């Protein structure tokens, strides 16, 4: 299976999860989605990641994003592990976790990189838009826990682009100035950005964050 690329449709699938059987596209509905894999149940880095994602549920909800985890272990293993996550991280998992014991979804999304590990998944993240297209991918090795604040920051950027036609510059944080995308000409920009913009160069036009 060729690697999925930005702009591709996120493949649909049916899967067992800790919240029952789902059809992925139906489960997403008209929301944004984050599908992320973790290498295995009862592993330390994954334990901390899942606790953090549960604690950030309100942040994902605010952004209209549904989150779903995956590992290549069965549901009963996930359920036992969730108790450990509650005990050690102080958070109850509040999103479904796919039990991908036949590695069907992991293969579909190219989450197993055999030269890293031929049995477990790497730490993949797919951000999926309401149009079911893949908007962002990240791949981390098993030993490096992801920064879910960065994933929220990237979702903010993606949503600004989709709603307002702005891009975000280096090290952008919520509330910072944005960049008008080059497909919007100056005439159109005057109409679309009532707060105005500074034309540093014809290709570099800075405007205050439109939704602030
Ligand atoms: C972890 O989550 O800690 C982990 C999982 C697989 C390999 C290495 C670390």
Coordinates of C-alpha atoms and ligand atoms in Angstrom, one line a residue:
X1 CA 0.0 0.0 0.0
X2 CA 1.5 3.4 -1.0
X3 CA 1.9 5.9 1.8
X4 CA -1.0 8.3 2.2
X5 CA -0.3 11.8 1.2
X6 CA -1.8 15.2 2.1
X7 CA -5.0 15.8 0.1
X8 CA -5.7 12.1 -0.2
X9 CA -9.1 10.8 1.1
X10 CA -8.6 9.2 4.4
X11 CA -9.5 5.5 3.8
X12 CA -12.7 4.3 5.3
X13 CA -12.8 1.2 7.4
X14 CA -14.8 -0.8 9.9
X15 CA -13.1 -1.5 13.2
X16 CA -13.6 -2.8 16.7
X17 CA -13.1 -0.1 19.3
X18 CA -13.4 0.3 23.0
X19 CA -16.7 2.0 22.2
X20 CA -18.0 -0.7 19.9
X21 CA -17.8 -1.3 16.2
X22 CA -17.5 1.8 14.0
X23 CA -17.4 2.8 10.4
X24 CA -14.8 5.4 10.4
X25 CA -16.3 7.9 8.0
X26 CA -19.8 7.6 9.6
X27 CA -18.1 8.0 13.0
X28 CA -16.4 11.2 11.9
X29 CA -19.6 12.7 10.5
X30 CA -19.0 16.3 9.5
X31 CA -16.3 16.9 12.1
X32 CA -12.5 17.1 11.9
X33 CA -10.7 14.0 13.0
X34 CA -7.4 13.0 14.6
X35 CA -6.4 9.3 14.1
X36 CA -3.3 8.4 16.0
X37 CA -1.5 5.2 16.5
X38 CA 0.5 4.0 19.5
X39 CA 2.8 1.0 19.3
X40 CA 1.4 -1.2 22.0
X41 CA -0.7 -1.5 25.1
X42 CA 1.0 -1.4 28.6
X43 CA 4.0 0.6 27.4
X44 CA 5.2 3.7 29.2
X45 CA 5.3 6.5 26.6
X46 CA 1.9 5.5 25.3
X47 CA 0.5 5.5 28.8
X48 CA 1.5 9.1 29.2
X49 CA 0.3 10.2 25.8
X50 CA -3.2 8.7 26.2
X51 CA -3.6 10.3 29.6
X52 CA -2.8 13.7 28.1
X53 CA -5.1 13.3 25.1
X54 CA -8.0 12.5 27.5
X55 CA -7.1 15.6 29.6
X56 CA -7.2 17.7 26.4
X57 CA -10.7 16.5 25.3
X58 CA -12.3 19.9 25.9
X59 CA -9.6 21.5 23.6
X60 CA -10.4 19.0 20.8
X61 CA -14.1 19.5 21.3
X62 CA -13.8 23.3 21.1
X63 CA -12.2 22.8 17.7
X64 CA -14.9 20.4 16.5
X65 CA -12.4 17.5 16.4
X66 CA -13.1 13.9 17.2
X67 CA -10.1 11.9 18.4
X68 CA -9.5 8.2 17.9
X69 CA -6.5 6.1 19.0
X70 CA -5.2 2.8 17.6
X71 CA -3.0 0.0 18.6
X72 CA -2.5 -3.6 17.3
X73 CA -3.9 -5.1 20.6
X74 CA -7.4 -6.5 21.2
X75 CA -10.2 -4.7 23.1
X76 CA -9.9 -6.7 26.3
X77 CA -6.2 -5.7 26.5
X78 CA -7.1 -2.0 25.9
X79 CA -9.8 -2.2 28.6
X80 CA -7.3 -3.5 31.2
X81 CA -4.7 -0.9 30.2
X82 CA -7.3 1.9 30.5
X83 CA -7.5 1.2 34.2
X84 CA -3.7 1.6 34.5
X85 CA -4.0 4.9 32.6
X86 CA -6.6 6.1 35.1
X87 CA -4.5 5.0 38.0
X88 CA -1.2 6.5 36.8
X89 CA -2.3 9.6 34.8
X90 CA -5.5 10.5 36.6
X91 CA -7.6 10.5 33.4
X92 CA -10.3 8.3 32.1
X93 CA -10.0 7.7 28.4
X94 CA -12.9 9.6 26.8
X95 CA -12.4 8.6 23.1
X96 CA -12.5 5.3 21.3
X97 CA -9.4 3.2 20.9
X98 CA -9.3 0.9 17.8
X99 CA -8.4 -2.7 18.6
X100 CA -6.4 -3.4 15.4
X101 CA -5.2 -6.9 16.3
X102 CA -5.3 -8.0 12.6
X103 CA -3.4 -4.9 11.7
X104 CA -5.9 -4.0 9.0
X105 CA -6.1 -0.3 9.7
X106 CA -2.4 -0.1 10.5
X107 CA -1.7 -1.5 7.0
X108 CA -4.3 0.7 5.3
X109 CA -2.6 3.8 6.9
X110 CA 0.9 2.5 6.5
X111 CA 1.5 2.8 10.2
X112 CA 3.9 -0.2 10.4
X113 CA 7.4 0.7 9.2
X114 CA 9.2 -2.6 9.1
X115 CA 12.7 -1.2 9.3
X116 CA 11.8 0.4 12.6
X117 CA 9.7 -2.5 13.9
X118 CA 7.9 -5.1 11.8
X119 CA 5.2 -5.9 14.4
X120 CA 4.2 -2.6 16.1
X121 CA 3.1 0.7 14.7
X122 CA 5.1 3.8 14.7
X123 CA 3.5 6.9 16.3
X124 CA 1.4 8.2 13.4
X125 CA -1.0 11.1 13.5
X126 CA -3.5 11.9 10.7
X127 CA -5.5 15.1 10.9
X128 CA -8.6 14.7 8.7
X129 CA -10.8 17.5 7.5
X130 CA -14.6 17.5 7.4
X131 CA -14.2 16.7 3.6
X132 CA -12.4 13.4 4.8
X133 CA -9.2 14.6 3.2
X134 CA -5.9 14.2 5.0
X135 CA -4.7 17.7 6.1
X136 CA -1.6 16.8 8.1
X137 CA 0.5 13.8 9.0
X138 CA 3.2 13.3 11.6
X139 CA 5.4 10.2 12.2
X140 CA 7.3 9.8 15.4
X141 CA 9.3 6.8 16.5
X142 CA 8.1 4.6 19.4
X143 CA 10.6 6.2 21.9
X144 CA 9.5 9.8 21.3
X145 CA 6.2 10.9 22.8
X146 CA 4.3 13.4 20.8
X147 CA 3.4 17.0 21.8
X148 CA -0.3 17.2 21.6
X149 CA -0.2 20.9 22.2
X150 CA 1.6 21.1 18.9
X151 CA -1.1 19.0 17.3
X152 CA -3.8 21.5 18.6
X153 CA -1.7 24.4 17.4
X154 CA -1.5 22.8 13.9
X155 CA -5.2 22.2 13.9
X156 CA -5.8 25.9 14.7
X157 CA -3.6 26.8 11.7
X158 CA -5.4 24.3 9.4
X159 CA -8.8 25.7 10.5
X160 CA -7.8 29.3 10.0
X161 CA -6.6 28.4 6.4
X162 CA -9.9 26.6 5.7
X163 CA -12.2 29.3 7.2
X164 CA -10.3 32.6 6.4
X165 CA -7.7 32.0 3.7
X166 CA -4.7 32.7 5.9
X167 CA -1.5 30.8 6.5
X168 CA 0.5 30.9 9.7
X169 CA 4.2 31.9 9.9
X170 CA 7.1 30.3 11.7
X171 CA 6.5 29.6 15.4
X172 CA 3.0 31.0 15.2
X173 CA 0.8 30.9 18.3
X174 CA -2.9 31.5 18.6
X175 CA -3.4 35.3 18.5
X176 CA -0.3 36.1 16.5
X177 CA -0.5 37.8 13.1
X178 CA -1.2 35.6 10.0
X179 CA -0.2 35.6 6.3
X180 CA -2.7 36.1 3.5
X181 CA -2.5 33.2 1.1
X182 CA -1.2 34.1 -2.4
X183 CA -4.3 32.9 -4.1
X184 CA -6.1 36.0 -2.7
X185 CA -5.2 39.1 -4.7
X186 CA -4.9 42.6 -3.0
X187 CA -8.3 43.7 -4.2
X188 CA -10.0 40.7 -2.7
X189 CA -7.8 40.9 0.4
X190 CA -9.1 44.5 1.1
X191 CA -12.6 43.1 1.2
X192 CA -11.8 39.9 3.1
X193 CA -9.6 41.4 5.8
X194 CA -11.3 44.4 7.3
X195 CA -8.6 44.8 9.9
X196 CA -6.2 45.6 7.0
X197 CA -2.9 44.1 6.1
X198 CA 0.7 45.1 5.7
X199 CA 2.3 44.4 2.3
X200 CA 5.9 43.6 3.3
X201 CA 6.5 42.1 -0.2
X202 CA 3.9 41.3 -2.9
X203 CA 4.1 37.7 -1.6
X204 CA 4.2 38.5 2.1
X205 CA 1.1 40.2 3.4
X206 CA 0.5 40.2 7.1
X207 CA -2.9 40.6 8.8
X208 CA -4.1 40.3 12.3
X209 CA -5.6 36.8 13.1
X210 CA -9.1 37.1 11.6
X211 CA -11.0 35.4 14.4
X212 CA -9.6 37.4 17.3
Ligands
LIG1 C1 6.3 3.2 24.8 O1 5.2 3.6 24.6 O2 6.9 3.5 25.9 C2 7.1 2.4 23.8 C3 6.4 1.5 23.0 C4 7.1 0.7 22.1 C5 8.5 0.8 22.1 C6 9.1 1.7 22.9 C7 8.4 2.5 23.8

